[in-house]
């Protein structure tokens, strides 16, 4: 199984839309860009001892809060800011690495950090998305050695040593890690992060923006959607508590209310949208109970 699940050369329009898609505090977006640029510029000029920057940013938060999407968008924004230089991007599947056969995980992790990343960051900025990093850098204290083979423990050790190696020897590399389970990530890994940002469900303003954007997208293909726009504030308050993914899915589900609306989403009614939002809340509740 390959550990690199996506690669791209940035800037790239698909990645730009990822950044715009996520409606979050503009101050949070600005912090992410600023920290990323600082990590890339300072590490080129100073030693790790002078400026102990790891070039590691962590996005933490519940499922569906936009972490992976924002991380990909951030990679694009960094490439835009570094004008005149293209940037390499790669996304790593932590599960693939740690589910490798016994004894292999540690080797895979070490190879990633000491070989693959430094090679690709040679003379060129490289953004590495370590998605769902709790599998890669699992908290060693929480691990029972019976339930979790020694191999996993060693993989975490390798990830820590790997992050240190990248910090010192691959100053052009920036690691962006995401996690649903910050408590399951090894504390030593989190302490290496230069910035940890927590993402939550969208605010009222963000919910309105998501709804507006989705209705505009439907409206660009089907007429009739404009009728719904006077209800946006109501939909946004009904959607309070839904994560961004659940809200986008609810709006799509509204279009699937009947075969008629499925063929022509322009015919969706405000009641169908409200009903779909209600169902999304019920679905979330059911998932919580099951979990
Ligand atoms: N704040 C938000 N604004 C707009 N859209 C959002 C927001 N949060 C999530 N979404 C939408 O939800 C979808 C899922 O987002 P994404 O996969 O990035 O979430 P995630 O936090 O990585 O989830 P998971 O932890 O399950 O991997 C995307 O299509 C994204 O556009
Ligand atoms: Mg994700």
Short mmCIF file of C-alpha atoms and ligand atoms in Angstrom, two decimals:
data_model
loop_
_atom_site.label_atom_id
_atom_site.label_comp_id
_atom_site.label_asym_id
_atom_site.label_seq_id
_atom_site.Cartn_x
_atom_site.Cartn_y
_atom_site.Cartn_z
CA UNK A 1 0.00 0.00 0.00
CA UNK A 2 1.37 3.37 -0.95
CA UNK A 3 1.82 5.84 1.88
CA UNK A 4 1.64 8.86 -0.44
CA UNK A 5 -1.99 9.19 -1.47
CA UNK A 6 -1.79 12.46 -3.37
CA UNK A 7 0.86 14.61 -4.95
CA UNK A 8 0.60 17.94 -6.74
CA UNK A 9 2.54 20.95 -7.88
CA UNK A 10 1.12 24.18 -6.49
CA UNK A 11 -0.40 26.73 -7.10
CA UNK A 12 -3.34 24.70 -8.38
CA UNK A 13 -6.98 25.82 -8.81
CA UNK A 14 -8.48 22.78 -7.05
CA UNK A 15 -6.44 23.57 -3.97
CA UNK A 16 -7.42 27.23 -4.13
CA UNK A 17 -11.08 26.28 -3.96
CA UNK A 18 -10.32 24.18 -0.86
CA UNK A 19 -9.14 27.33 0.95
CA UNK A 20 -12.17 29.38 -0.10
CA UNK A 21 -14.58 26.56 0.72
CA UNK A 22 -13.79 26.54 4.44
CA UNK A 23 -15.61 29.30 6.24
CA UNK A 24 -13.74 30.00 9.40
CA UNK A 25 -12.45 32.90 11.43
CA UNK A 26 -10.30 35.05 9.12
CA UNK A 27 -7.84 35.57 12.00
CA UNK A 28 -7.35 31.79 12.17
CA UNK A 29 -6.65 31.62 8.45
CA UNK A 30 -4.19 34.47 8.76
CA UNK A 31 -2.35 32.80 11.66
CA UNK A 32 -1.97 29.65 9.60
CA UNK A 33 -0.50 31.48 6.61
CA UNK A 34 1.79 33.62 8.75
CA UNK A 35 3.14 30.68 10.78
CA UNK A 36 3.73 28.61 7.64
CA UNK A 37 5.65 31.37 5.89
CA UNK A 38 7.67 32.12 8.99
CA UNK A 39 8.64 28.46 9.37
CA UNK A 40 9.82 28.31 5.78
CA UNK A 41 11.74 31.57 5.80
CA UNK A 42 13.40 31.48 9.23
CA UNK A 43 14.63 27.91 8.90
CA UNK A 44 16.52 28.83 5.75
CA UNK A 45 18.57 31.43 7.62
CA UNK A 46 19.08 30.09 11.13
CA UNK A 47 20.09 26.84 12.80
CA UNK A 48 17.58 24.82 14.79
CA UNK A 49 19.47 25.77 17.97
CA UNK A 50 19.06 29.47 17.21
CA UNK A 51 15.42 29.25 16.16
CA UNK A 52 13.81 25.99 17.29
CA UNK A 53 11.06 25.89 14.71
CA UNK A 54 9.95 22.43 13.64
CA UNK A 55 7.91 23.45 10.64
CA UNK A 56 4.96 21.52 12.08
CA UNK A 57 1.40 22.82 12.24
CA UNK A 58 -1.44 20.78 13.76
CA UNK A 59 -5.13 21.17 12.94
CA UNK A 60 -7.27 19.52 15.57
CA UNK A 61 -11.04 19.12 15.74
CA UNK A 62 -14.14 16.95 15.45
CA UNK A 63 -14.85 15.06 12.23
CA UNK A 64 -16.22 17.19 9.40
CA UNK A 65 -14.87 20.52 10.64
CA UNK A 66 -12.79 21.09 7.51
CA UNK A 67 -9.28 20.18 8.70
CA UNK A 68 -8.13 18.22 5.67
CA UNK A 69 -9.69 20.68 3.25
CA UNK A 70 -8.18 23.70 5.01
CA UNK A 71 -4.76 22.03 5.17
CA UNK A 72 -4.84 21.49 1.40
CA UNK A 73 -6.01 25.06 0.88
CA UNK A 74 -3.24 26.33 3.14
CA UNK A 75 -0.68 24.57 0.96
CA UNK A 76 -2.06 26.53 -1.99
CA UNK A 77 -1.98 29.86 -0.13
CA UNK A 78 1.64 29.28 0.84
CA UNK A 79 2.53 28.58 -2.78
CA UNK A 80 0.79 31.80 -3.84
CA UNK A 81 2.73 33.78 -1.26
CA UNK A 82 6.05 32.30 -2.38
CA UNK A 83 5.70 34.01 -5.75
CA UNK A 84 7.86 32.79 -8.54
CA UNK A 85 8.52 29.37 -6.99
CA UNK A 86 6.35 26.35 -7.50
CA UNK A 87 5.79 24.22 -4.42
CA UNK A 88 5.55 20.45 -4.12
CA UNK A 89 2.66 18.98 -2.17
CA UNK A 90 2.20 15.47 -0.88
CA UNK A 91 -0.45 13.87 1.30
CA UNK A 92 0.51 10.93 3.46
CA UNK A 93 -1.83 8.21 4.64
CA UNK A 94 -0.75 7.46 8.18
CA UNK A 95 -2.95 4.35 8.31
CA UNK A 96 -1.16 2.81 5.34
CA UNK A 97 2.16 3.26 7.06
CA UNK A 98 1.21 1.87 10.43
CA UNK A 99 -0.85 -1.01 9.10
CA UNK A 100 2.21 -2.30 7.28
CA UNK A 101 3.19 -5.77 8.35
CA UNK A 102 4.72 -6.15 11.78
CA UNK A 103 8.16 -4.59 12.07
CA UNK A 104 7.68 -2.51 8.95
CA UNK A 105 5.92 0.56 10.38
CA UNK A 106 8.99 1.98 12.03
CA UNK A 107 11.01 1.52 8.85
CA UNK A 108 8.29 3.14 6.73
CA UNK A 109 8.05 6.13 9.06
CA UNK A 110 11.81 6.58 9.23
CA UNK A 111 12.07 6.35 5.46
CA UNK A 112 9.37 8.98 5.01
CA UNK A 113 11.00 11.54 7.29
CA UNK A 114 14.69 10.91 6.62
CA UNK A 115 14.59 10.06 2.93
CA UNK A 116 11.39 10.86 1.00
CA UNK A 117 10.69 14.27 2.55
CA UNK A 118 14.28 15.63 2.52
CA UNK A 119 14.74 14.44 -1.08
CA UNK A 120 11.61 16.18 -2.29
CA UNK A 121 12.32 19.31 -0.29
CA UNK A 122 15.75 19.66 -1.82
CA UNK A 123 15.96 23.18 -3.24
CA UNK A 124 12.18 23.55 -3.32
CA UNK A 125 9.42 24.14 -0.78
CA UNK A 126 7.49 20.99 0.09
CA UNK A 127 4.23 20.86 2.01
CA UNK A 128 3.44 17.50 3.58
CA UNK A 129 -0.06 16.78 4.83
CA UNK A 130 0.06 14.14 7.56
CA UNK A 131 -3.65 13.36 7.68
CA UNK A 132 -5.03 11.67 10.81
CA UNK A 133 -1.69 11.81 12.52
CA UNK A 134 -2.96 10.05 15.68
CA UNK A 135 -2.18 6.77 13.92
CA UNK A 136 1.34 7.83 13.09
CA UNK A 137 2.23 9.42 16.42
CA UNK A 138 -0.03 7.49 18.79
CA UNK A 139 0.30 8.44 22.43
CA UNK A 140 2.79 5.97 23.91
CA UNK A 141 1.43 6.43 27.42
CA UNK A 142 -2.07 5.39 26.44
CA UNK A 143 -0.91 2.30 24.66
CA UNK A 144 -1.18 -0.99 26.38
CA UNK A 145 1.67 -3.04 25.03
CA UNK A 146 -0.57 -6.10 24.77
CA UNK A 147 -3.29 -4.46 22.74
CA UNK A 148 -0.88 -2.40 20.69
CA UNK A 149 2.19 -4.16 19.45
CA UNK A 150 5.61 -2.78 20.28
CA UNK A 151 5.76 -1.95 16.61
CA UNK A 152 3.28 0.93 17.06
CA UNK A 153 5.36 2.24 19.96
CA UNK A 154 8.40 2.22 17.74
CA UNK A 155 6.51 3.95 14.94
CA UNK A 156 5.77 6.85 17.32
CA UNK A 157 9.43 7.02 18.33
CA UNK A 158 10.32 7.09 14.65
CA UNK A 159 7.80 9.88 13.98
CA UNK A 160 9.31 11.99 16.78
CA UNK A 161 12.85 11.43 15.57
CA UNK A 162 11.58 12.02 12.04
CA UNK A 163 10.02 15.38 12.87
CA UNK A 164 13.33 16.42 14.47
CA UNK A 165 15.22 15.27 11.40
CA UNK A 166 12.98 17.31 9.10
CA UNK A 167 13.31 20.35 11.37
CA UNK A 168 17.09 20.28 11.09
CA UNK A 169 17.79 18.83 7.68
CA UNK A 170 14.81 19.74 5.50
CA UNK A 171 14.23 23.47 6.09
CA UNK A 172 12.15 23.69 2.92
CA UNK A 173 9.62 21.17 4.23
CA UNK A 174 6.52 22.15 6.15
CA UNK A 175 4.44 19.47 7.88
CA UNK A 176 0.71 20.04 8.38
CA UNK A 177 -0.86 17.37 10.56
CA UNK A 178 -4.57 16.86 11.21
CA UNK A 179 -6.26 14.92 13.98
CA UNK A 180 -9.72 14.12 15.29
CA UNK A 181 -8.22 12.84 18.51
CA UNK A 182 -5.68 15.25 19.97
CA UNK A 183 -5.71 13.22 23.21
CA UNK A 184 -4.56 10.17 21.30
CA UNK A 185 -1.59 11.96 19.75
CA UNK A 186 1.68 11.57 21.60
CA UNK A 187 2.33 14.64 23.74
CA UNK A 188 5.93 14.87 22.58
CA UNK A 189 4.68 15.13 19.00
CA UNK A 190 2.23 17.91 19.88
CA UNK A 191 4.94 19.75 21.79
CA UNK A 192 6.96 19.88 18.57
CA UNK A 193 4.17 21.80 16.82
CA UNK A 194 4.84 25.48 16.17
CA UNK A 195 1.10 26.14 16.04
CA UNK A 196 -1.95 24.09 17.03
CA UNK A 197 -5.28 25.34 15.73
CA UNK A 198 -8.59 23.89 16.87
CA UNK A 199 -11.45 23.80 14.39
CA UNK A 200 -15.05 23.64 15.47
CA UNK A 201 -18.50 23.71 13.92
CA UNK A 202 -19.18 26.80 11.80
CA UNK A 203 -20.36 30.00 13.51
CA UNK A 204 -23.69 31.60 12.56
CA UNK A 205 -21.90 33.81 10.08
CA UNK A 206 -20.01 30.86 8.59
CA UNK A 207 -23.23 28.82 8.34
CA UNK A 208 -24.86 31.64 6.40
CA UNK A 209 -21.86 31.78 4.08
CA UNK A 210 -21.97 28.01 3.49
CA UNK A 211 -25.71 28.10 2.77
CA UNK A 212 -25.38 31.14 0.51
CA UNK A 213 -22.52 29.53 -1.41
CA UNK A 214 -24.35 26.24 -1.86
CA UNK A 215 -27.54 27.93 -3.03
CA UNK A 216 -25.47 30.02 -5.46
CA UNK A 217 -23.91 26.84 -6.82
CA UNK A 218 -27.34 25.26 -7.35
CA UNK A 219 -28.55 28.58 -8.78
CA UNK A 220 -25.75 28.59 -11.35
CA UNK A 221 -27.32 25.48 -12.91
CA UNK A 222 -31.00 25.71 -12.08
CA UNK A 223 -33.28 28.71 -11.88
CA UNK A 224 -35.76 29.07 -9.04
CA UNK A 225 -33.26 28.79 -6.19
CA UNK A 226 -33.38 32.54 -5.55
CA UNK A 227 -36.75 32.00 -3.79
CA UNK A 228 -34.84 30.32 -0.97
CA UNK A 229 -32.42 33.16 -0.34
CA UNK A 230 -34.77 35.11 1.93
CA UNK A 231 -34.72 32.08 4.27
CA UNK A 232 -30.94 31.88 4.70
CA UNK A 233 -30.89 33.36 8.22
CA UNK A 234 -33.56 30.91 9.34
CA UNK A 235 -31.72 27.92 7.82
CA UNK A 236 -28.51 29.11 9.50
CA UNK A 237 -30.11 29.21 12.92
CA UNK A 238 -31.77 25.82 12.37
CA UNK A 239 -28.34 24.42 11.48
CA UNK A 240 -26.66 25.53 14.71
CA UNK A 241 -24.43 22.74 16.02
CA UNK A 242 -23.99 20.93 12.71
CA UNK A 243 -20.41 20.60 11.51
CA UNK A 244 -19.54 22.00 8.09
CA UNK A 245 -19.68 18.62 6.40
CA UNK A 246 -23.10 17.80 7.89
CA UNK A 247 -24.47 21.18 6.82
CA UNK A 248 -23.25 20.87 3.23
CA UNK A 249 -24.62 17.33 3.10
CA UNK A 250 -27.98 18.48 4.50
CA UNK A 251 -28.33 21.04 1.71
CA UNK A 252 -27.54 18.38 -0.85
CA UNK A 253 -29.99 16.02 0.86
CA UNK A 254 -32.67 18.71 0.51
CA UNK A 255 -32.22 18.48 -3.24
CA UNK A 256 -32.79 14.73 -2.95
CA UNK A 257 -36.14 15.24 -1.17
CA UNK A 258 -38.14 13.95 -4.15
CA UNK A 259 -37.33 12.64 -7.63
CA UNK A 260 -38.61 15.97 -8.99
CA UNK A 261 -36.18 18.08 -6.95
CA UNK A 262 -33.42 15.59 -7.71
CA UNK A 263 -33.93 16.19 -11.43
CA UNK A 264 -34.34 19.93 -10.88
CA UNK A 265 -32.98 21.23 -7.54
CA UNK A 266 -34.37 24.66 -8.52
CA UNK A 267 -37.73 23.28 -7.36
CA UNK A 268 -36.62 22.69 -3.75
CA UNK A 269 -38.84 24.37 -1.18
CA UNK A 270 -37.80 26.11 2.04
CA UNK A 271 -39.69 23.41 3.99
CA UNK A 272 -37.64 20.70 2.31
CA UNK A 273 -34.41 22.48 3.28
CA UNK A 274 -35.55 22.91 6.91
CA UNK A 275 -36.61 19.28 7.02
CA UNK A 276 -33.25 18.10 5.69
CA UNK A 277 -31.46 20.19 8.34
CA UNK A 278 -33.65 18.62 11.02
CA UNK A 279 -32.80 15.16 9.72
CA UNK A 280 -29.10 16.05 9.79
CA UNK A 281 -29.42 16.87 13.52
CA UNK A 282 -31.18 13.56 14.11
CA UNK A 283 -28.45 11.74 12.17
CA UNK A 284 -25.74 13.35 14.29
CA UNK A 285 -27.56 12.36 17.45
CA UNK A 286 -27.82 8.78 16.24
CA UNK A 287 -24.09 8.68 15.44
CA UNK A 288 -23.27 10.00 18.93
CA UNK A 289 -25.36 7.31 20.58
CA UNK A 290 -23.78 4.61 18.43
CA UNK A 291 -20.25 5.85 19.21
N1 LIG B 1 -16.14 25.55 8.34
C1 LIG B 1 -16.51 25.00 7.17
N2 LIG B 1 -16.94 25.80 6.16
C2 LIG B 1 -17.32 25.28 4.99
N3 LIG B 1 -17.33 23.98 4.69
C3 LIG B 1 -16.92 23.14 5.64
C4 LIG B 1 -16.49 23.61 6.92
N4 LIG B 1 -16.15 22.54 7.66
C5 LIG B 1 -16.31 21.46 6.86
N5 LIG B 1 -16.78 21.81 5.65
C6 LIG B 1 -17.05 20.92 4.52
O1 LIG B 1 -17.11 19.60 4.99
C7 LIG B 1 -16.42 18.71 4.12
C8 LIG B 1 -15.49 17.83 4.91
O2 LIG B 1 -14.38 18.55 5.35
P1 LIG B 1 -13.00 17.82 5.73
O3 LIG B 1 -12.94 16.49 5.11
O4 LIG B 1 -11.90 18.79 5.43
O5 LIG B 1 -13.18 17.68 7.30
P2 LIG B 1 -12.19 16.99 8.36
O6 LIG B 1 -12.17 17.91 9.54
O7 LIG B 1 -10.89 16.68 7.72
O8 LIG B 1 -12.99 15.69 8.73
P3 LIG B 1 -12.43 14.28 9.28
O9 LIG B 1 -11.91 14.56 10.66
O10 LIG B 1 -13.62 13.42 9.28
O11 LIG B 1 -11.35 13.84 8.34
C9 LIG B 1 -15.76 19.54 3.07
O12 LIG B 1 -16.49 19.40 1.87
C10 LIG B 1 -15.86 20.93 3.56
O13 LIG B 1 -16.08 21.80 2.53
MG1 LIG B 2 -9.90 14.85 7.43
#
